[in-house]
Coordinates of C-alpha atoms in Angstrom, one line a residue:
M1 CA -71.5 -135.3 66.1
S2 CA -71.3 -139.0 67.1
K3 CA -70.7 -140.3 70.6
N4 CA -67.3 -141.6 69.5
E5 CA -66.2 -138.2 68.2
K6 CA -67.3 -136.6 71.5
K7 CA -65.2 -139.1 73.4
Q8 CA -62.1 -138.4 71.2
M9 CA -62.2 -134.6 71.7
P10 CA -60.9 -134.6 75.3
Q11 CA -58.3 -137.2 74.4
M12 CA -57.0 -135.0 71.5
A13 CA -56.9 -131.9 73.7
Q14 CA -54.8 -133.8 76.2
E15 CA -52.4 -134.9 73.5
K16 CA -52.0 -131.3 72.2
T17 CA -51.3 -130.1 75.7
K18 CA -48.7 -132.8 76.2
K19 CA -47.1 -131.8 72.9
R20 CA -47.0 -128.2 73.9
K21 CA -45.5 -129.1 77.2
G22 CA -43.0 -131.3 75.5
K23 CA -41.8 -128.6 73.1
L24 CA -41.6 -126.0 75.9
R25 CA -39.5 -128.4 77.9
E26 CA -37.3 -129.1 75.0
N27 CA -36.8 -125.3 74.5
I28 CA -36.0 -124.8 78.1
E29 CA -33.5 -127.7 78.1
S30 CA -31.8 -126.3 75.0
I31 CA -31.5 -122.9 76.5
A32 CA -30.2 -124.3 79.7
I33 CA -27.6 -126.4 77.8
A34 CA -26.5 -123.4 75.7
V35 CA -26.1 -121.3 78.8
A36 CA -24.1 -124.0 80.6
L37 CA -21.9 -124.4 77.5
A38 CA -21.3 -120.7 77.3
F39 CA -20.3 -120.6 81.0
A40 CA -18.1 -123.6 80.5
I41 CA -16.4 -122.1 77.5
R42 CA -16.0 -118.8 79.3
Y43 CA -14.5 -120.5 82.4
F44 CA -12.3 -123.1 80.7
V45 CA -11.6 -122.1 77.1
I46 CA -12.2 -118.5 75.8
E47 CA -13.1 -115.4 77.7
A48 CA -13.6 -111.8 76.5
F49 CA -11.8 -108.9 78.3
K50 CA -11.9 -105.2 78.0
I51 CA -8.6 -103.2 78.0
P52 CA -9.0 -100.4 80.6
T53 CA -5.7 -98.6 80.3
G54 CA -3.1 -97.5 77.8
S55 CA -0.2 -99.6 79.1
M56 CA -0.2 -101.7 75.8
A57 CA -0.8 -98.8 73.4
P58 CA -0.7 -98.5 70.6
T59 CA -0.7 -102.3 70.2
L60 CA -3.9 -102.5 72.3
L61 CA -6.0 -99.5 73.2
G62 CA -7.5 -98.7 76.6
M63 CA -9.8 -95.7 77.1
H64 CA -8.4 -93.2 74.5
K65 CA -9.0 -90.3 72.3
D66 CA -9.1 -90.6 68.5
V67 CA -7.0 -87.9 66.9
L68 CA -6.8 -86.6 63.3
C69 CA -3.8 -84.3 62.9
P70 CA -4.9 -81.0 61.1
N71 CA -1.4 -80.5 59.8
C72 CA -0.9 -83.8 57.9
D73 CA -4.1 -85.9 58.2
W74 CA -2.2 -88.6 60.2
R75 CA -4.6 -90.5 62.5
F76 CA -3.4 -91.7 65.8
Y77 CA -4.6 -92.4 69.4
A78 CA -4.0 -90.4 72.5
D79 CA -4.4 -91.2 76.2
R80 CA -7.8 -90.4 77.7
Q81 CA -6.4 -87.9 80.2
S82 CA -4.3 -86.0 77.7
E83 CA -5.2 -82.3 77.1
G84 CA -2.7 -82.0 74.3
A85 CA -1.0 -84.5 71.8
T86 CA 2.0 -84.5 69.5
C87 CA 1.5 -85.9 66.1
P88 CA 4.1 -88.7 65.5
N89 CA 4.3 -87.9 61.8
C90 CA 4.9 -84.2 61.8
L91 CA 5.4 -83.2 65.5
Y92 CA 2.5 -80.8 65.4
E93 CA 1.0 -79.9 68.8
I94 CA -2.8 -80.5 68.9
D95 CA -5.4 -79.3 71.4
I96 CA -7.5 -82.3 72.5
S97 CA -9.0 -80.8 75.6
F98 CA -12.7 -81.5 76.4
Y99 CA -13.0 -77.9 77.3
C100 CA -13.7 -75.1 74.9
S101 CA -10.6 -73.1 74.0
T102 CA -12.6 -69.9 73.7
C103 CA -14.4 -69.7 77.0
G104 CA -13.2 -72.8 79.0
N105 CA -16.6 -74.4 79.4
K106 CA -17.2 -78.1 79.0
I107 CA -18.2 -79.2 75.5
H108 CA -21.7 -80.7 75.2
Y109 CA -22.4 -83.5 72.8
K110 CA -24.9 -86.3 72.1
W111 CA -23.8 -89.9 72.5
P112 CA -22.9 -91.8 70.3
V113 CA -20.7 -89.4 68.4
W114 CA -20.7 -91.6 65.2
L115 CA -24.5 -91.1 65.0
W116 CA -24.9 -87.4 65.9
G117 CA -21.5 -86.3 64.7
S118 CA -21.2 -82.9 66.4
G119 CA -21.1 -81.1 69.6
S120 CA -21.1 -77.5 70.9
C121 CA -20.0 -75.2 73.7
P122 CA -23.1 -74.3 75.8
Q123 CA -21.6 -70.9 76.7
C124 CA -20.2 -69.4 73.5
Q125 CA -22.1 -71.7 71.0
L126 CA -18.9 -72.8 69.3
R127 CA -19.6 -75.8 67.1
F128 CA -17.4 -78.9 66.9
D129 CA -17.6 -81.3 63.9
R130 CA -17.2 -85.0 64.1
E131 CA -13.4 -85.0 63.8
N132 CA -12.8 -82.2 66.2
L133 CA -15.1 -83.8 68.7
S134 CA -13.6 -87.3 68.3
K135 CA -10.2 -86.1 69.4
R136 CA -11.6 -84.6 72.6
I137 CA -14.0 -87.2 74.0
V138 CA -13.0 -90.5 75.5
H139 CA -13.6 -93.7 73.5
G140 CA -13.8 -97.2 75.0
G141 CA -10.9 -99.6 75.0
N142 CA -10.4 -102.7 72.9
R143 CA -12.3 -105.8 73.6
I144 CA -10.2 -108.9 73.2
L145 CA -10.5 -112.7 73.3
V146 CA -8.2 -114.7 75.6
N147 CA -7.5 -118.4 75.1
K148 CA -7.5 -119.8 78.6
F149 CA -6.8 -123.4 77.3
W150 CA -3.6 -122.6 75.4
Y151 CA -1.1 -122.8 78.3
K152 CA -2.5 -126.1 79.5
F153 CA -0.6 -127.7 76.6
K154 CA 2.1 -125.2 75.7
D155 CA 4.5 -123.3 77.8
P156 CA 4.3 -119.5 77.5
K157 CA 6.7 -118.1 74.9
R158 CA 8.7 -114.9 75.1
W159 CA 6.9 -112.0 73.3
D160 CA 3.4 -113.6 73.9
V161 CA 0.7 -111.1 74.9
M162 CA -0.9 -112.6 78.0
V163 CA -3.6 -111.9 80.6
F164 CA -2.8 -112.7 84.3
V165 CA -4.1 -111.9 87.7
Y166 CA -2.3 -108.8 89.1
P167 CA -0.1 -110.0 92.0
F168 CA -1.5 -107.3 94.3
Y169 CA -5.1 -107.2 95.6
D170 CA -7.4 -104.6 96.9
L171 CA -8.2 -106.1 100.4
T172 CA -11.1 -105.2 102.8
C173 CA -10.9 -106.4 106.4
K174 CA -14.1 -108.4 107.2
T175 CA -13.9 -107.3 110.8
C176 CA -13.4 -103.6 110.8
S177 CA -13.8 -102.8 107.0
A178 CA -10.4 -101.2 106.7
Q179 CA -9.2 -100.8 103.1
L180 CA -5.8 -102.1 102.0
P181 CA -5.4 -101.3 98.3
E182 CA -2.6 -102.7 96.2
T183 CA -1.5 -105.2 98.8
K184 CA 0.5 -108.4 98.2
W185 CA -1.4 -111.3 99.7
S186 CA 0.4 -113.7 102.0
S187 CA -0.8 -116.3 104.5
G188 CA -1.2 -114.8 107.9
L189 CA -1.5 -111.2 106.8
Q190 CA -3.0 -109.1 109.5
C191 CA -5.1 -106.0 109.4
P192 CA -3.0 -103.0 110.7
R193 CA -6.1 -101.6 112.5
C194 CA -7.7 -104.6 114.3
R195 CA -5.1 -107.5 113.7
S196 CA -7.8 -109.6 112.0
T197 CA -6.6 -112.1 109.3
R198 CA -10.0 -112.2 107.6
F199 CA -10.1 -110.3 104.3
S200 CA -12.2 -110.1 101.2
K201 CA -10.0 -110.0 98.1
K202 CA -10.7 -108.1 94.9
K203 CA -8.5 -109.2 92.1
K204 CA -7.7 -107.4 88.9
N205 CA -6.7 -108.8 85.5
Y206 CA -3.8 -107.3 83.7
I207 CA -2.5 -107.7 80.1
K208 CA 1.2 -107.3 79.2
R209 CA 3.8 -108.8 76.9
L210 CA 5.8 -111.7 78.3
I211 CA 9.6 -110.9 78.3
G212 CA 11.3 -113.0 81.0
L213 CA 10.8 -116.8 81.5
P214 CA 11.4 -119.0 84.7
G215 CA 15.0 -119.4 85.7
E216 CA 16.4 -116.6 83.5
K217 CA 18.5 -113.6 84.5
L218 CA 17.1 -110.5 82.8
Q219 CA 18.3 -107.0 82.3
I220 CA 17.0 -104.0 80.4
V221 CA 19.9 -102.0 78.8
N222 CA 19.6 -99.0 76.5
G223 CA 16.1 -100.0 75.6
D224 CA 16.9 -103.6 74.7
I225 CA 16.3 -106.9 76.5
Y226 CA 19.2 -109.1 77.6
I227 CA 18.7 -112.6 78.9
D228 CA 21.6 -114.4 80.6
G229 CA 23.8 -111.7 79.0
V230 CA 22.5 -112.3 75.4
I231 CA 20.4 -109.7 73.5
Q232 CA 16.9 -110.9 72.7
R233 CA 15.8 -110.3 69.2
K234 CA 12.1 -110.3 68.5
P235 CA 10.6 -112.9 66.1
G236 CA 9.2 -111.4 62.8
Y237 CA 5.5 -111.3 63.9
A238 CA 6.3 -109.5 67.2
Q239 CA 8.8 -107.1 65.5
K240 CA 6.2 -106.1 62.9
A241 CA 3.7 -105.3 65.7
L242 CA 6.2 -103.3 67.6
W243 CA 7.5 -101.0 64.9
L244 CA 6.2 -97.5 65.5
S245 CA 5.7 -95.0 62.7
V246 CA 7.9 -91.9 62.7
Y247 CA 7.2 -90.5 59.2
N248 CA 5.2 -91.4 56.1
S249 CA 5.7 -89.2 52.9
N250 CA 2.1 -89.9 51.7
Y251 CA 0.7 -87.6 54.5
I252 CA 1.5 -84.1 53.3
I253 CA 2.8 -81.8 56.0
Q254 CA 1.4 -78.3 55.6
D255 CA 3.7 -76.5 58.2
E256 CA 6.9 -78.1 59.2
V257 CA 7.6 -77.9 62.9
V258 CA 11.1 -79.3 62.2
P259 CA 12.6 -79.6 58.7
T260 CA 11.8 -83.1 57.5
W261 CA 14.7 -83.4 55.0
I262 CA 18.1 -81.7 54.8
A263 CA 19.8 -81.9 51.5
D264 CA 23.6 -81.4 51.1
S265 CA 23.3 -79.9 47.6
S266 CA 21.0 -78.3 45.0
T267 CA 20.8 -81.6 43.1
W268 CA 17.9 -82.6 45.4
E269 CA 14.3 -81.7 44.7
I270 CA 12.0 -81.9 47.7
N271 CA 8.3 -82.4 46.7
E272 CA 5.2 -82.9 48.8
K273 CA 5.2 -86.7 48.5
S274 CA 8.5 -87.5 46.9
L275 CA 12.2 -86.7 46.6
V276 CA 14.2 -86.5 43.4
L277 CA 18.0 -86.6 43.0
N278 CA 19.7 -85.7 39.7
N279 CA 23.5 -85.3 39.8
L280 CA 24.1 -87.1 36.4
S281 CA 25.5 -83.9 34.9
K282 CA 28.1 -83.3 37.7
I283 CA 31.6 -84.2 36.6
N284 CA 33.5 -86.3 39.0
S285 CA 30.8 -85.8 41.6
E286 CA 30.9 -87.1 45.1
T287 CA 28.0 -89.1 46.6
T288 CA 25.1 -86.7 47.4
Y289 CA 22.9 -87.3 50.4
I290 CA 19.6 -86.2 51.9
T291 CA 19.2 -86.6 55.7
F292 CA 16.1 -87.1 57.8
G293 CA 16.0 -83.9 59.7
R294 CA 14.3 -84.8 63.0
K295 CA 15.5 -86.6 66.1
I296 CA 14.0 -90.0 66.3
T297 CA 12.7 -90.6 69.9
D298 CA 10.4 -93.1 71.6
Q299 CA 7.4 -90.7 71.2
N300 CA 4.5 -92.8 70.0
G301 CA 1.7 -90.2 70.0
Y302 CA -0.3 -91.9 72.7
N303 CA 1.3 -90.3 75.7
N304 CA 0.7 -86.7 76.5
R305 CA 4.3 -85.8 76.3
S306 CA 7.0 -86.3 73.7
G307 CA 9.5 -89.2 74.2
S308 CA 12.9 -88.2 75.5
N309 CA 14.9 -91.3 74.7
E310 CA 16.5 -90.8 71.3
M311 CA 16.3 -94.0 69.3
G312 CA 19.0 -95.9 67.5
D313 CA 16.9 -98.9 66.3
V314 CA 15.2 -97.7 63.1
K315 CA 13.9 -98.8 59.8
I316 CA 13.4 -96.9 56.5
C317 CA 11.3 -98.3 53.6
L318 CA 10.9 -96.5 50.2
D319 CA 10.3 -97.1 46.5
A320 CA 13.3 -96.1 44.4
T321 CA 13.3 -95.7 40.6
L322 CA 16.6 -95.1 38.8
M323 CA 16.7 -93.5 35.4
K324 CA 19.0 -94.6 32.6
G325 CA 22.6 -93.8 33.1
S326 CA 22.6 -93.9 36.9
Q327 CA 25.6 -95.4 38.7
Y328 CA 24.6 -96.4 42.2
L329 CA 22.4 -95.7 45.3
E330 CA 23.7 -95.5 48.8
F331 CA 21.8 -95.9 52.1
V332 CA 23.2 -95.1 55.6
I333 CA 22.0 -95.7 59.1
E334 CA 24.1 -94.3 62.0
K335 CA 23.7 -95.4 65.6
N336 CA 26.0 -93.6 68.1
E337 CA 29.5 -94.2 66.7
D338 CA 28.5 -97.0 64.3
V339 CA 27.9 -96.3 60.7
F340 CA 26.3 -98.9 58.4
T341 CA 26.2 -98.3 54.7
V342 CA 24.8 -100.3 51.7
I343 CA 25.7 -99.5 48.1
I344 CA 23.2 -100.6 45.4
P345 CA 24.6 -100.3 41.8
A346 CA 22.5 -100.1 38.6
V347 CA 22.9 -102.5 35.7
N348 CA 25.9 -101.6 33.5
S349 CA 27.6 -99.8 36.5
D350 CA 31.2 -100.6 37.3
E351 CA 30.4 -100.6 41.0
K352 CA 29.8 -103.7 43.1
S353 CA 27.1 -104.0 45.7
R354 CA 28.7 -103.7 49.1
F355 CA 27.7 -103.6 52.8
L356 CA 30.1 -101.6 55.0
K357 CA 30.5 -101.0 58.7
G358 CA 32.4 -97.8 59.0
D359 CA 34.9 -97.8 56.2
T360 CA 35.3 -101.6 56.2
I361 CA 33.6 -103.7 53.6
V362 CA 31.9 -106.6 55.5
L363 CA 29.8 -108.2 52.7
E364 CA 29.9 -108.0 48.9
K365 CA 27.5 -109.3 46.2
D366 CA 27.1 -109.3 42.5
L367 CA 23.9 -107.4 42.6
H368 CA 22.5 -104.7 40.2
V369 CA 19.1 -103.1 39.9
Q370 CA 17.4 -102.3 36.7
P371 CA 16.9 -98.7 35.7
G372 CA 13.3 -97.7 34.8
Q373 CA 11.9 -100.2 37.3
K374 CA 10.5 -99.3 40.8
H375 CA 12.2 -101.2 43.6
R376 CA 11.0 -101.4 47.2
I377 CA 14.0 -101.0 49.5
E378 CA 13.9 -101.8 53.2
F379 CA 17.0 -101.0 55.4
L380 CA 16.9 -101.5 59.2
L381 CA 19.0 -101.7 62.3
V382 CA 17.3 -103.3 65.3
D383 CA 18.5 -105.3 68.3
R384 CA 22.1 -105.1 67.1
F385 CA 21.2 -106.7 63.8
V386 CA 21.3 -105.0 60.3
S387 CA 19.3 -106.1 57.3
L388 CA 18.7 -104.9 53.7
A389 CA 15.9 -106.2 51.5
I390 CA 15.0 -105.3 47.9
D391 CA 11.6 -106.2 46.6
K392 CA 11.1 -108.3 49.8
E393 CA 14.2 -110.4 49.1
I394 CA 16.8 -110.3 51.8
I395 CA 20.1 -109.1 50.3
Y396 CA 22.3 -108.5 53.3
E397 CA 22.1 -109.6 57.0
Y398 CA 24.7 -108.6 59.5
D399 CA 24.9 -109.6 63.2
D400 CA 26.5 -106.7 65.1
D401 CA 26.3 -108.3 68.5
D402 CA 29.8 -108.8 70.1
G403 CA 28.4 -110.9 72.9
I404 CA 29.1 -108.2 75.5
V405 CA 26.3 -106.4 77.5
P406 CA 27.0 -102.7 76.8
A407 CA 27.3 -100.0 79.4
P408 CA 24.1 -98.0 80.0
R409 CA 24.0 -94.8 78.0
A410 CA 22.0 -91.6 78.8
F411 CA 20.6 -91.7 75.2
D412 CA 21.2 -93.1 71.7
S413 CA 21.7 -91.0 68.6
S414 CA 20.7 -91.9 65.1
K415 CA 20.7 -90.6 61.6
I416 CA 19.2 -91.9 58.4
R417 CA 20.4 -90.6 55.0
F418 CA 20.4 -91.8 51.5
G419 CA 21.5 -90.7 48.0
G420 CA 23.9 -91.7 45.3
K421 CA 26.7 -91.0 42.8
K422 CA 26.0 -90.1 39.2
V423 CA 22.4 -90.9 39.7
H424 CA 19.0 -89.7 38.6
A425 CA 16.4 -91.3 40.9
L426 CA 12.9 -90.8 42.2
F427 CA 12.1 -91.8 45.8
E428 CA 8.4 -92.3 46.8
N429 CA 6.3 -93.9 49.6
I430 CA 9.0 -93.2 52.1
E431 CA 8.3 -94.6 55.6
I432 CA 10.5 -94.4 58.7
F433 CA 9.9 -96.4 61.9
H434 CA 11.4 -96.8 65.3
D435 CA 11.5 -99.9 67.5
I436 CA 10.0 -100.2 71.0
Y437 CA 12.4 -98.7 73.6
Y438 CA 12.0 -100.3 77.1
T439 CA 12.7 -97.4 79.5
D440 CA 14.0 -96.9 82.9
L441 CA 11.3 -95.7 85.3
P442 CA 12.0 -92.9 87.8
S443 CA 12.7 -95.1 90.8
N444 CA 12.5 -98.6 92.3
T445 CA 12.6 -100.4 89.0
W446 CA 13.5 -104.1 88.7
G447 CA 15.8 -105.3 86.0
T448 CA 16.9 -101.8 84.8
S449 CA 19.9 -100.7 86.8
Q450 CA 21.1 -104.3 87.3
S451 CA 20.1 -107.8 86.2
I452 CA 17.4 -109.7 88.1
Q453 CA 17.1 -113.5 88.6
L454 CA 13.7 -115.1 88.0
G455 CA 12.5 -118.0 90.1
E456 CA 11.5 -121.4 88.6
K457 CA 7.8 -120.3 88.4
D458 CA 8.2 -116.6 87.8
Y459 CA 7.5 -114.5 84.7
F460 CA 8.6 -111.0 83.8
V461 CA 6.2 -108.9 81.8
L462 CA 6.3 -105.4 80.2
G463 CA 3.8 -103.1 78.6
D464 CA 4.3 -102.0 75.0
N465 CA 3.7 -98.4 76.1
S466 CA 6.9 -98.6 78.1
R467 CA 6.8 -95.0 79.2
N468 CA 3.5 -95.4 80.9
S469 CA 3.1 -99.0 82.1
N470 CA 2.7 -100.4 85.6
D471 CA 4.5 -103.8 85.0
S472 CA 7.3 -106.1 86.3
R473 CA 9.7 -103.1 86.5
V474 CA 7.5 -101.9 89.4
W475 CA 6.2 -105.0 91.1
K476 CA 8.6 -107.6 90.0
F477 CA 7.2 -111.1 88.9
V478 CA 4.0 -112.8 87.8
P479 CA 3.7 -116.2 89.5
E480 CA 2.8 -119.1 87.2
K481 CA -0.5 -119.7 89.1
N482 CA -1.6 -116.2 88.2
I483 CA -1.6 -116.7 84.4
V484 CA -5.1 -116.6 82.9
G485 CA -4.3 -117.2 79.2
K486 CA -3.0 -115.9 75.9
A487 CA -4.6 -112.9 74.2
F488 CA -5.2 -113.7 70.5
F489 CA -7.9 -111.5 68.9
V490 CA -9.3 -108.0 69.1
F491 CA -13.0 -108.1 68.2
W492 CA -14.2 -104.6 69.1
P493 CA -14.4 -101.9 67.9
L494 CA -14.9 -103.4 64.5
N495 CA -12.4 -101.0 62.8
T496 CA -9.6 -102.3 65.1
M497 CA -10.3 -106.1 64.6
K498 CA -7.0 -108.0 64.3
F499 CA -5.1 -111.0 65.6
I500 CA -2.8 -110.0 68.4
K501 CA 0.9 -110.4 67.8

């Protein structure tokens, strides 16, 4: 090795060391920048939150139980504290206790359930399969993304789902350590024990649906929202999210707790997944109906008790196929004393298509449906508005609002029936839904017994699980400064991923 080569070796080693240090520094800087950006995004733009409670169920899930009904295979969610649940689809009562029904001992299982798939009672050795175990153990709540930047440029809109700082704090006196839970903060607040004004504040984030905006006068009447004396109808995206399933004919009910369908004649055939009407052979026959046999209440399956408010705002969807020679179909929704009827004639029928309120024809159209073809029919009454659509095309719309805030009622009543005259028809894929019903709470509720005036920077929020929600009915308003952002996406669990409407 030459002298020059020996001199170059230390120099090359130094250069390699510098390069290694340079790369290490670059990596550290990149990581630091990434961490800083992540914190900046979290603080200013988007933040992830976990839903802890069921106040927005079933739109958003807190800690819950995953229930599969053994009577009809309907899957739904129940509150984590529930020992029993009622299937919304068939009203079947289901045991979802975490304790063995044979000996009363606590069920033992390995976590996670999706991996091990079974559990057992340590006392009597009774085995629980995956489905039976899933309805008994508590699953975590939804994880959501919240856009904290959205309301910097746009005003909050009614029906938004938003996150805010709960107006009450859990306070701890810094002088004597006294605990003041659920306390509204105000300047100069004193500790009741030592009169100190020094507190540490623990805040909580809540998520609710925005209902009342600054400066408005709000009142909840018979489950509906009235602003400045006018009923508030939900935009399409919100209404779609708030329809709650009552019945789906594709889920076969093994044992009927309450008769699902009540036919008024023997011309009806009730099958497991479909209904058939054939009164073509009846001379001078009257219209023949089949009626949904259950009361429609605000029961949503999540709460551990059935709903007691009978619903009037409902929707029925089904596929109808008329056979050759049929005259017309008829659909009826009743709410209290109001009866809304639509008549849908077949091609070559002498009848006209009509929409009636009571016995009065309100609207009329030259519309006929083709026998031998399947038609999707959707008939609904919600927020004092009636609509009929055939194959997703709106046929009739009727505004039933008279501009007067109605008197409070103890409950609504509703009936859904359909049928026809001189008709042979097959009805399939039958679905019935009810709208959200904003309830009165037992006592001290704002905006329910009388209207309430919002200030210029106040917001009124309600939970979608109206029967079991701590919201503005209890603690009044959310100040503008407490708003965190707009919830827009559920990202966990993966099977519940969706945009929030």
